[in-house]
Structures are given as C-alpha cells and as structure tokens.
C-alpha cells in the first residue's frame, strides 16, 4: 500500500523508541521508504546504526551534521517526504512543536515542513494527563497534526493508564490511511457504530445487542480506500479498527454531540444501533431495593435522532448520508419509508429477526435502498458487505 511513498520518521527519546525500529521494518515491508531522524536523547535508547541498517538509508541526527546542508538542507529534508511521523512523540517534542521551537534537527524539521505530520505520543500517564501536555495536544490538533494513540496499559515506569505508544501495527495503519492512494483519499467520512448505553443509575443502563462489528468493518473498508475516517462508537464489544480516529461515547446525546463536532464530512454512515429512549431522571446514586416496596418505574424520553438531524441539516450537510434500518417485518417496505422519513440518501436495510442470527453474528444480508429503488445483496460476511458499501460510496462521491 505504501509503494513509492517516503516517510521521514523522527524518533524521540523515550523507552518506546525500540518499537520505532519495528515500525521501520513494517513500513518497508509495505513498500514504503524511511528516512530516520534521531533526537539527541533518542540516541540513548536506540543507535543510529540500527535505525540506518533497518531503513537501508542514512540517518540524520544533528542540525549541523548537515554539511549535508549543502546537498540536503533541513528544508529539503523536511519536504521531500510524503509524511512526517514522530514516534515516539515525547512530551518535550510535542511541547516544542506546539510552541514552534527550532533548536535541534527534529524540531527544526517539524517547523520547516509543509508535509502532513502524524504523532504517536509516548509518555508517563501523569505527564500525558498534565494540563500543560493536554494543552499542547489540543494545539497540535488545531494545527492539523494527526495523532495515533496513546494506548492505555501497563507502562515501563510501573504505572497504569494512557500514555503507552500505539503499537507499530496501529501506527502503520494510521500512516496507510493518511497517504495510501485510493479513491477516497482526501475525503473525510464519519461513521457511527455500536450500541449506546443509557444510564438508569451509576451501575445500570438500557442497551441493545449490537456488537459494533458491521460499523467496524465499514470504517476499516473506508480507511482502506484512503478516506480519513472519524469513528464515533458506543460501548461495543468488538475492539475499534486500526487507522481511524476513534471517538468513544456512551449515550445517544453524547453521540450526537460527537457527530456535530466531527463535521464537516464528505459522507456519513450511521451504523450505530442508537437506543431510542433514555431514562429521564437517571439516579445519581445506586437505586436500592427497599423491603416491601414495589420495583421502581422508569420514565423514558425519546433520544435525538442523529441520522435525521444530520440528513436534514440546512447547511454543512455531508454530500452523502447513509442510514441503516434494523427491521424484523416487511423489511424493504419499512426501510423505504424510513429513508423518506429521515431524509437520508441511502438506507442499508437488514433483517434482524433472531432466526437470521445477524445481530451480533458474523454475516449480514442487506438491501440498499436509494432514490432509484432497492438492490438486494446476497448474504455474506460483514467485511464483504462493508467493502461493497465503501466502493459504492467512493463511486458516488466521484
Ligand atoms: N438512528 C439514529 N439516532 C437514533 C435512532 C436511530 O441515528 N436516535 C439511526 C441508526 O443509526 C440507523 C437509522 O437511524 O442508521 C435507523 O435506525 P433504526 O433503529 O432501524 O430505526 P429507528 O429510527 O430507531 O426506528 P424504529 O426503531 O421505529 O424502527
């Protein structure tokens, strides 16, 4: 997928630097070329020789070892790549980026570049959560810098939490999504997925059986065609796909807010099984059983219809809005009416009667309804349905 692409890989000084050597190997195996740049502190963790051997290319370390400056100055070095990747992106490197510093080769390259930049942060959990670092993270996002990770987990320093660098396979997927050529490159597609959880009290909630598998497969298939995908997901059992920007939410109201915040988009696919109702007065403490008293009664309010809200936007509506219809009876008739009622362009209808085994299962049989009529696809894996749908979306966006 990365054939003919060159990545300038800036390796920061963190314990995760060893994973960046594996990243070099993965990029090259995928057809890409890597020019490594090591910061001074990165050299404490990995040697320029190992980075150079794996990259099969010269490694740059100091601003003034650019006698190379004559043949390849820092401006040229920063611009000749298709993508600049910073992995591990330490708190210090990100602070320099956010502040526009240029006092070593890595920060100078990052300030001089006009190429897209992807950062893979890596640091101690307290450092990650520190307001100063969070300020830098949001400033970098505002500057259009993309981010993969950090992951949550055990850290080399013995603590637990967010801060661990994303795995090399996840960084590779993010790189592919950013620069591989595909019919959807340069397009932004929004995908909702999974169930929503509507709290009754702090320990109980209303939910449904959606596993999120179909939404995952659609997000992956869109990213594989080169789209930038914002994946807004309720608490699904399936782990979110690689190479997409994941926005986790719990409730329908949160999902709507996240969808609005992710706009504008060229297309939006609403695969989430959003709970139709929420509990009006969710209790702030756990509801207790009182001896002899009747079970509590729940009062419900209707949730906002996210698909209809976006499909009927007067300004900023995505060019293509795709909804799903989960039906158990008169599937095509109900789904056709749903398309008109919600105002979306296509409805992907599926029969979720328990005997089909579709909800929570591996396969799907869908009918795509657009303004010209209904097109039924044979029952197949959710991945195949997703690939076909992604190709249809690419064709529609042109
Ligand atoms: N949907 C949504 N917000 C909601 C409810 C549904 O965005 N509050 C979206 C779903 O993601 C899906 C489509 O609307 O793309 C249809 O969902 P479905 O559950 O089939 O339809 P409902 O509108 O809930 O209608 P009903 O339950 O009466 O069939």
Short mmCIF file of C-alpha atoms and ligand atoms in Angstrom, two decimals:
data_model
loop_
_atom_site.label_atom_id
_atom_site.label_comp_id
_atom_site.label_asym_id
_atom_site.label_seq_id
_atom_site.Cartn_x
_atom_site.Cartn_y
_atom_site.Cartn_z
CA UNK A 1 0.00 0.00 0.00
CA UNK A 2 2.92 2.37 0.62
CA UNK A 3 4.69 1.69 -2.68
CA UNK A 4 6.60 4.78 -3.81
CA UNK A 5 5.95 6.68 -0.55
CA UNK A 6 8.69 8.16 1.64
CA UNK A 7 8.30 8.66 5.37
CA UNK A 8 10.50 10.91 7.43
CA UNK A 9 10.49 9.16 10.82
CA UNK A 10 11.51 11.36 13.76
CA UNK A 11 12.40 9.15 16.72
CA UNK A 12 12.12 10.94 20.06
CA UNK A 13 13.91 9.98 23.27
CA UNK A 14 11.56 7.61 25.04
CA UNK A 15 11.59 3.98 26.12
CA UNK A 16 9.19 3.21 23.22
CA UNK A 17 11.91 4.14 20.70
CA UNK A 18 12.70 0.44 20.28
CA UNK A 19 9.19 -0.04 18.84
CA UNK A 20 10.05 2.51 16.14
CA UNK A 21 12.67 0.11 14.79
CA UNK A 22 9.87 -2.41 14.27
CA UNK A 23 7.85 0.38 12.62
CA UNK A 24 10.68 0.96 10.12
CA UNK A 25 10.56 -2.75 9.25
CA UNK A 26 6.77 -2.72 8.81
CA UNK A 27 6.81 0.39 6.58
CA UNK A 28 9.49 -1.09 4.36
CA UNK A 29 7.68 -4.44 4.16
CA UNK A 30 4.63 -2.48 2.97
CA UNK A 31 6.65 -0.93 0.13
CA UNK A 32 7.48 2.44 1.72
CA UNK A 33 10.88 4.07 2.23
CA UNK A 34 12.01 5.52 5.57
CA UNK A 35 14.48 8.29 6.39
CA UNK A 36 15.11 8.20 10.14
CA UNK A 37 15.96 11.23 12.25
CA UNK A 38 17.06 10.64 15.84
CA UNK A 39 16.93 13.29 18.54
CA UNK A 40 19.92 13.51 20.87
CA UNK A 41 18.03 11.71 23.63
CA UNK A 42 16.71 9.06 21.22
CA UNK A 43 20.33 8.00 20.78
CA UNK A 44 20.27 6.93 24.46
CA UNK A 45 17.60 4.36 23.59
CA UNK A 46 18.44 3.16 20.05
CA UNK A 47 21.58 3.55 17.99
CA UNK A 48 21.72 5.41 14.66
CA UNK A 49 23.36 2.30 13.25
CA UNK A 50 20.38 0.02 13.95
CA UNK A 51 17.92 2.61 12.55
CA UNK A 52 20.09 3.04 9.46
CA UNK A 53 20.51 -0.71 8.94
CA UNK A 54 16.77 -1.32 9.12
CA UNK A 55 15.91 1.70 6.96
CA UNK A 56 18.65 0.96 4.42
CA UNK A 57 19.22 4.72 4.39
CA UNK A 58 21.28 7.44 6.01
CA UNK A 59 20.22 8.52 9.50
CA UNK A 60 20.20 12.20 10.44
CA UNK A 61 20.94 13.23 14.00
CA UNK A 62 22.29 16.78 14.35
CA UNK A 63 21.30 20.07 12.81
CA UNK A 64 24.88 20.82 11.90
CA UNK A 65 25.85 17.43 10.55
CA UNK A 66 24.09 18.94 7.60
CA UNK A 67 27.34 19.59 5.72
CA UNK A 68 24.73 17.65 4.10
CA UNK A 69 23.17 21.10 4.43
CA UNK A 70 24.75 21.75 1.05
CA UNK A 71 23.28 18.67 -0.58
CA UNK A 72 20.18 18.14 1.56
CA UNK A 73 19.33 21.06 3.83
CA UNK A 74 16.78 20.76 6.60
CA UNK A 75 14.17 22.48 4.46
CA UNK A 76 14.57 19.93 1.69
CA UNK A 77 14.77 17.03 4.15
CA UNK A 78 11.52 18.12 5.78
CA UNK A 79 9.66 18.50 2.49
CA UNK A 80 10.83 15.63 0.34
CA UNK A 81 8.79 13.09 2.30
CA UNK A 82 5.11 12.26 1.77
CA UNK A 83 4.56 12.18 5.52
CA UNK A 84 6.46 13.11 8.68
CA UNK A 85 5.91 10.64 11.54
CA UNK A 86 7.01 11.43 15.10
CA UNK A 87 7.28 8.17 17.09
CA UNK A 88 7.72 8.20 19.98
CA UNK A 89 6.46 11.76 20.32
CA UNK A 90 7.66 12.68 23.81
CA UNK A 91 6.06 15.40 25.94
CA UNK A 92 9.10 17.57 25.24
CA UNK A 93 8.93 17.12 21.46
CA UNK A 94 5.20 17.88 21.43
CA UNK A 95 5.76 20.99 23.58
CA UNK A 96 8.40 22.18 21.12
CA UNK A 97 6.03 21.53 18.21
CA UNK A 98 3.18 23.38 19.91
CA UNK A 99 5.47 26.31 20.77
CA UNK A 100 7.14 26.47 17.35
CA UNK A 101 10.68 25.88 18.68
CA UNK A 102 13.54 25.09 16.34
CA UNK A 103 16.58 24.35 18.46
CA UNK A 104 17.61 20.93 17.18
CA UNK A 105 17.24 19.00 13.93
CA UNK A 106 13.90 17.31 14.81
CA UNK A 107 12.12 20.50 15.93
CA UNK A 108 13.59 22.49 13.01
CA UNK A 109 12.32 19.91 10.53
CA UNK A 110 8.89 19.96 12.13
CA UNK A 111 8.70 23.74 11.91
CA UNK A 112 10.00 23.88 8.33
CA UNK A 113 7.82 21.14 6.88
CA UNK A 114 4.82 21.63 4.64
CA UNK A 115 4.10 17.89 4.68
CA UNK A 116 1.33 16.26 6.79
CA UNK A 117 2.53 15.19 10.23
CA UNK A 118 1.44 12.22 12.37
CA UNK A 119 2.44 11.94 16.03
CA UNK A 120 2.46 8.79 18.18
CA UNK A 121 2.71 10.14 21.75
CA UNK A 122 4.52 8.17 24.42
CA UNK A 123 4.99 9.27 28.00
CA UNK A 124 4.19 8.59 31.63
CA UNK A 125 0.47 8.70 32.45
CA UNK A 126 0.78 11.75 34.74
CA UNK A 127 2.71 13.60 32.04
CA UNK A 128 0.06 12.70 29.46
CA UNK A 129 -2.76 13.92 31.71
CA UNK A 130 -0.96 17.08 32.84
CA UNK A 131 -2.90 20.20 31.74
CA UNK A 132 0.22 21.61 30.04
CA UNK A 133 0.55 18.50 27.90
CA UNK A 134 -3.20 18.36 27.18
CA UNK A 135 -2.99 22.00 26.07
CA UNK A 136 -0.19 21.08 23.66
CA UNK A 137 -2.17 18.06 22.38
CA UNK A 138 -5.18 20.21 21.53
CA UNK A 139 -3.00 22.92 19.99
CA UNK A 140 -1.37 20.33 17.72
CA UNK A 141 -4.83 19.05 16.72
CA UNK A 142 -5.83 22.64 15.85
CA UNK A 143 -2.69 22.92 13.72
CA UNK A 144 -3.92 19.91 11.71
CA UNK A 145 -1.43 17.44 13.15
CA UNK A 146 -2.84 13.91 13.25
CA UNK A 147 -2.37 11.60 16.21
CA UNK A 148 -2.41 7.85 16.80
CA UNK A 149 -2.68 6.70 20.43
CA UNK A 150 -1.53 6.76 23.11
CA UNK A 151 -2.83 3.41 24.35
CA UNK A 152 -3.84 2.64 27.88
CA UNK A 153 -1.97 -0.06 29.74
CA UNK A 154 0.97 -1.02 31.94
CA UNK A 155 3.85 1.34 31.49
CA UNK A 156 7.59 0.79 31.69
CA UNK A 157 7.63 3.05 34.78
CA UNK A 158 5.25 0.68 36.61
CA UNK A 159 2.16 2.89 36.40
CA UNK A 160 -1.08 2.15 34.54
CA UNK A 161 -3.11 4.42 32.27
CA UNK A 162 -2.99 6.31 28.98
CA UNK A 163 0.47 7.18 27.69
CA UNK A 164 1.84 4.00 26.12
CA UNK A 165 2.84 4.44 22.48
CA UNK A 166 0.44 2.86 19.97
CA UNK A 167 1.64 -0.49 18.62
CA UNK A 168 3.69 -0.31 15.39
CA UNK A 169 0.86 -2.10 13.50
CA UNK A 170 -1.57 0.65 14.58
CA UNK A 171 0.90 3.38 13.56
CA UNK A 172 1.35 1.67 10.18
CA UNK A 173 -2.45 1.58 9.70
CA UNK A 174 -2.65 5.31 10.52
CA UNK A 175 0.14 6.01 8.00
CA UNK A 176 -1.64 3.96 5.32
CA UNK A 177 -4.89 5.77 6.00
CA UNK A 178 -3.16 9.14 5.61
CA UNK A 179 -1.11 8.63 2.47
CA UNK A 180 -2.06 5.49 0.56
CA UNK A 181 -3.64 6.35 -2.75
CA UNK A 182 -7.24 5.24 -3.02
CA UNK A 183 -10.49 6.51 -4.48
CA UNK A 184 -11.39 8.09 -1.14
CA UNK A 185 -8.06 9.85 -0.45
CA UNK A 186 -8.64 13.38 0.70
CA UNK A 187 -12.21 12.57 1.78
CA UNK A 188 -13.49 12.70 5.34
CA UNK A 189 -16.12 10.11 6.25
CA UNK A 190 -17.89 9.88 9.57
CA UNK A 191 -19.13 6.50 10.85
CA UNK A 192 -21.29 5.86 13.94
CA UNK A 193 -21.24 2.37 15.37
CA UNK A 194 -22.11 0.11 18.29
CA UNK A 195 -24.93 0.37 20.81
CA UNK A 196 -25.48 3.28 23.15
CA UNK A 197 -25.78 2.85 26.91
CA UNK A 198 -28.47 4.94 28.57
CA UNK A 199 -27.91 5.10 32.33
CA UNK A 200 -30.62 4.17 34.84
CA UNK A 201 -28.27 4.79 37.77
CA UNK A 202 -24.46 4.68 38.07
CA UNK A 203 -24.38 0.85 37.73
CA UNK A 204 -27.33 0.01 35.44
CA UNK A 205 -28.21 1.01 31.89
CA UNK A 206 -30.53 0.37 28.93
CA UNK A 207 -28.74 -1.07 25.88
CA UNK A 208 -29.15 -3.42 22.91
CA UNK A 209 -27.38 -6.39 21.35
CA UNK A 210 -25.32 -4.56 18.74
CA UNK A 211 -21.70 -5.82 18.68
CA UNK A 212 -20.41 -2.98 16.52
CA UNK A 213 -18.90 -5.45 14.03
CA UNK A 214 -20.64 -4.05 10.96
CA UNK A 215 -19.65 -0.48 11.84
CA UNK A 216 -16.04 -1.59 12.47
CA UNK A 217 -15.88 -3.32 9.11
CA UNK A 218 -17.31 -0.27 7.32
CA UNK A 219 -14.81 2.09 8.98
CA UNK A 220 -11.89 -0.22 8.04
CA UNK A 221 -13.10 -0.60 4.45
CA UNK A 222 -13.44 3.19 4.04
CA UNK A 223 -9.96 3.77 5.51
CA UNK A 224 -8.53 1.09 3.18
CA UNK A 225 -9.83 3.15 0.23
CA UNK A 226 -7.89 6.14 1.56
CA UNK A 227 -10.61 8.01 3.49
CA UNK A 228 -9.93 9.83 6.74
CA UNK A 229 -12.48 8.20 8.99
CA UNK A 230 -13.89 9.60 12.23
CA UNK A 231 -15.33 6.59 14.03
CA UNK A 232 -17.84 7.52 16.73
CA UNK A 233 -18.64 4.44 18.73
CA UNK A 234 -20.79 3.47 21.68
CA UNK A 235 -19.51 0.80 24.08
CA UNK A 236 -19.20 -2.06 21.56
CA UNK A 237 -17.80 -5.49 22.34
CA UNK A 238 -15.62 -5.53 19.21
CA UNK A 239 -12.37 -3.51 19.52
CA UNK A 240 -12.28 -0.39 17.32
CA UNK A 241 -10.47 -0.78 13.98
CA UNK A 242 -6.96 0.50 13.29
CA UNK A 243 -6.22 3.52 11.14
CA UNK A 244 -9.30 5.56 12.07
CA UNK A 245 -9.86 8.41 14.54
CA UNK A 246 -11.87 6.82 17.35
CA UNK A 247 -14.28 8.93 19.43
CA UNK A 248 -15.77 6.80 22.23
CA UNK A 249 -19.19 7.80 23.61
CA UNK A 250 -21.75 6.22 25.94
CA UNK A 251 -25.16 7.77 25.24
CA UNK A 252 -27.18 8.90 22.21
CA UNK A 253 -26.92 12.54 23.32
CA UNK A 254 -23.12 12.24 23.52
CA UNK A 255 -23.07 10.54 20.11
CA UNK A 256 -24.98 13.44 18.53
CA UNK A 257 -22.58 15.96 20.09
CA UNK A 258 -19.56 13.99 18.82
CA UNK A 259 -21.07 13.79 15.32
CA UNK A 260 -21.62 17.56 15.23
CA UNK A 261 -18.07 18.18 16.49
CA UNK A 262 -16.60 15.95 13.77
CA UNK A 263 -18.26 17.87 10.91
CA UNK A 264 -17.70 18.78 8.12
CA UNK A 265 -17.60 15.44 6.32
CA UNK A 266 -17.99 14.36 2.70
CA UNK A 267 -20.11 11.38 3.71
CA UNK A 268 -21.63 9.98 6.90
CA UNK A 269 -22.62 6.38 7.61
CA UNK A 270 -24.91 5.80 10.59
CA UNK A 271 -24.39 2.17 11.53
CA UNK A 272 -24.95 2.65 15.28
CA UNK A 273 -27.85 0.93 16.99
CA UNK A 274 -28.82 4.03 18.94
CA UNK A 275 -31.15 3.49 21.89
CA UNK A 276 -34.47 5.10 21.01
CA UNK A 277 -35.15 6.13 24.61
CA UNK A 278 -33.25 7.33 27.63
CA UNK A 279 -34.26 7.38 31.28
CA UNK A 280 -35.44 10.89 32.05
CA UNK A 281 -34.13 11.11 35.59
CA UNK A 282 -31.18 8.77 35.87
CA UNK A 283 -30.43 8.36 39.57
CA UNK A 284 -27.12 9.78 40.76
CA UNK A 285 -26.76 7.01 43.38
CA UNK A 286 -27.45 3.27 43.05
CA UNK A 287 -31.19 2.54 43.33
CA UNK A 288 -31.67 0.26 46.36
CA UNK A 289 -34.30 -2.45 46.92
CA UNK A 290 -36.37 -1.38 49.88
CA UNK A 291 -38.12 -4.29 51.69
CA UNK A 292 -41.80 -4.45 50.78
CA UNK A 293 -41.74 -1.58 48.29
CA UNK A 294 -42.60 -2.10 44.59
CA UNK A 295 -39.93 -2.16 41.87
CA UNK A 296 -39.01 1.32 40.59
CA UNK A 297 -40.77 2.51 37.46
CA UNK A 298 -38.69 4.12 34.74
CA UNK A 299 -39.83 7.18 32.91
CA UNK A 300 -38.42 7.38 29.37
CA UNK A 301 -37.82 10.23 26.94
CA UNK A 302 -37.12 9.91 23.22
CA UNK A 303 -33.48 10.30 22.21
CA UNK A 304 -32.49 12.72 19.41
CA UNK A 305 -32.48 11.04 16.00
CA UNK A 306 -28.87 11.53 14.95
CA UNK A 307 -29.32 10.32 11.37
CA UNK A 308 -32.38 12.52 10.76
CA UNK A 309 -30.67 15.54 12.36
CA UNK A 310 -27.67 15.27 10.01
CA UNK A 311 -29.70 14.27 6.92
CA UNK A 312 -31.90 17.35 7.36
CA UNK A 313 -29.13 19.87 8.07
CA UNK A 314 -29.67 23.02 6.04
CA UNK A 315 -26.02 23.98 5.91
CA UNK A 316 -22.99 21.75 6.03
CA UNK A 317 -24.88 18.51 5.28
CA UNK A 318 -22.50 15.77 4.09
CA UNK A 319 -22.97 15.11 0.37
CA UNK A 320 -23.91 11.51 1.06
CA UNK A 321 -25.84 10.42 4.15
CA UNK A 322 -26.29 6.68 4.66
CA UNK A 323 -28.56 5.18 7.31
CA UNK A 324 -29.23 1.62 8.39
CA UNK A 325 -32.60 0.10 9.05
CA UNK A 326 -32.85 -2.75 11.50
CA UNK A 327 -36.21 -4.39 10.83
CA UNK A 328 -37.93 -7.64 11.74
CA UNK A 329 -41.02 -7.37 9.45
CA UNK A 330 -41.70 -6.02 5.95
CA UNK A 331 -38.04 -5.10 5.73
CA UNK A 332 -37.95 -3.35 2.34
CA UNK A 333 -41.25 -1.54 2.77
CA UNK A 334 -40.37 -0.25 6.23
CA UNK A 335 -36.84 0.71 5.20
CA UNK A 336 -38.09 2.59 2.14
CA UNK A 337 -40.42 4.61 4.34
CA UNK A 338 -37.59 5.16 6.84
CA UNK A 339 -35.39 6.61 4.06
CA UNK A 340 -38.01 9.22 3.21
CA UNK A 341 -38.87 9.96 6.83
CA UNK A 342 -35.26 10.52 7.86
CA UNK A 343 -34.23 12.37 4.69
CA UNK A 344 -31.08 10.31 4.04
CA UNK A 345 -29.74 9.35 0.59
CA UNK A 346 -29.40 5.61 1.11
CA UNK A 347 -30.74 3.14 3.63
CA UNK A 348 -28.98 -0.17 4.17
CA UNK A 349 -31.76 -2.43 5.37
CA UNK A 350 -31.23 -5.66 7.26
CA UNK A 351 -33.48 -8.25 8.81
CA UNK A 352 -32.60 -8.53 12.48
CA UNK A 353 -35.16 -11.22 13.37
CA UNK A 354 -33.47 -13.58 15.87
CA UNK A 355 -33.65 -16.53 13.42
CA UNK A 356 -31.38 -14.70 10.92
CA UNK A 357 -28.55 -14.57 13.51
CA UNK A 358 -27.47 -11.23 12.01
CA UNK A 359 -27.48 -9.03 15.11
CA UNK A 360 -24.28 -9.96 16.94
CA UNK A 361 -23.36 -12.53 14.22
CA UNK A 362 -20.59 -12.64 11.59
CA UNK A 363 -22.76 -12.32 8.47
CA UNK A 364 -25.21 -9.87 7.02
CA UNK A 365 -27.76 -9.83 4.20
CA UNK A 366 -28.66 -6.31 3.19
CA UNK A 367 -30.77 -4.38 0.73
CA UNK A 368 -29.52 -0.95 -0.29
CA UNK A 369 -32.34 1.48 -0.97
CA UNK A 370 -31.71 4.74 -2.81
CA UNK A 371 -33.88 7.09 -4.85
CA UNK A 372 -33.85 4.64 -7.77
CA UNK A 373 -35.11 1.62 -5.83
CA UNK A 374 -33.89 -1.40 -3.84
CA UNK A 375 -30.83 -3.55 -4.54
CA UNK A 376 -30.51 -6.79 -2.52
CA UNK A 377 -27.05 -8.20 -1.91
CA UNK A 378 -26.52 -11.92 -1.24
CA UNK A 379 -25.84 -12.95 2.37
CA UNK A 380 -22.10 -12.71 3.04
CA UNK A 381 -19.60 -11.71 5.74
CA UNK A 382 -19.94 -8.27 7.36
CA UNK A 383 -16.47 -7.46 5.92
CA UNK A 384 -17.68 -8.14 2.36
CA UNK A 385 -20.80 -6.04 2.89
CA UNK A 386 -18.53 -3.25 4.18
CA UNK A 387 -16.15 -3.46 1.18
CA UNK A 388 -19.06 -3.31 -1.27
CA UNK A 389 -20.61 -0.39 0.56
CA UNK A 390 -17.28 1.51 0.72
CA UNK A 391 -16.83 1.03 -3.04
CA UNK A 392 -20.37 2.26 -3.68
CA UNK A 393 -19.67 5.34 -1.51
CA UNK A 394 -16.40 6.00 -3.39
CA UNK A 395 -18.25 5.78 -6.72
CA UNK A 396 -21.00 8.14 -5.50
CA UNK A 397 -18.52 10.77 -4.27
CA UNK A 398 -16.67 10.53 -7.59
N1 LIG B 1 -30.60 6.36 14.35
C1 LIG B 1 -30.01 7.49 14.84
N2 LIG B 1 -30.46 8.04 16.02
C2 LIG B 1 -31.47 7.47 16.69
C3 LIG B 1 -32.08 6.31 16.19
C4 LIG B 1 -31.63 5.77 15.02
O1 LIG B 1 -29.05 7.99 14.22
N3 LIG B 1 -31.89 8.02 17.82
C5 LIG B 1 -30.13 5.82 13.05
C6 LIG B 1 -29.45 4.48 13.11
O2 LIG B 1 -28.05 4.61 13.27
C7 LIG B 1 -29.81 3.91 11.74
C8 LIG B 1 -31.18 4.50 11.44
O3 LIG B 1 -31.27 5.66 12.26
O4 LIG B 1 -28.92 4.36 10.75
C9 LIG B 1 -32.34 3.64 11.68
O5 LIG B 1 -32.28 3.02 12.93
P1 LIG B 1 -33.45 2.03 13.37
O6 LIG B 1 -33.19 1.58 14.77
O7 LIG B 1 -33.65 0.99 12.32
O8 LIG B 1 -34.71 2.98 13.27
P2 LIG B 1 -35.45 3.88 14.25
O9 LIG B 1 -35.39 5.28 13.77
O10 LIG B 1 -34.99 3.64 15.65
O11 LIG B 1 -36.94 3.39 14.05
P3 LIG B 1 -37.70 2.08 14.63
O12 LIG B 1 -36.93 1.67 15.85
O13 LIG B 1 -39.04 2.57 14.89
O14 LIG B 1 -37.65 1.07 13.52
#
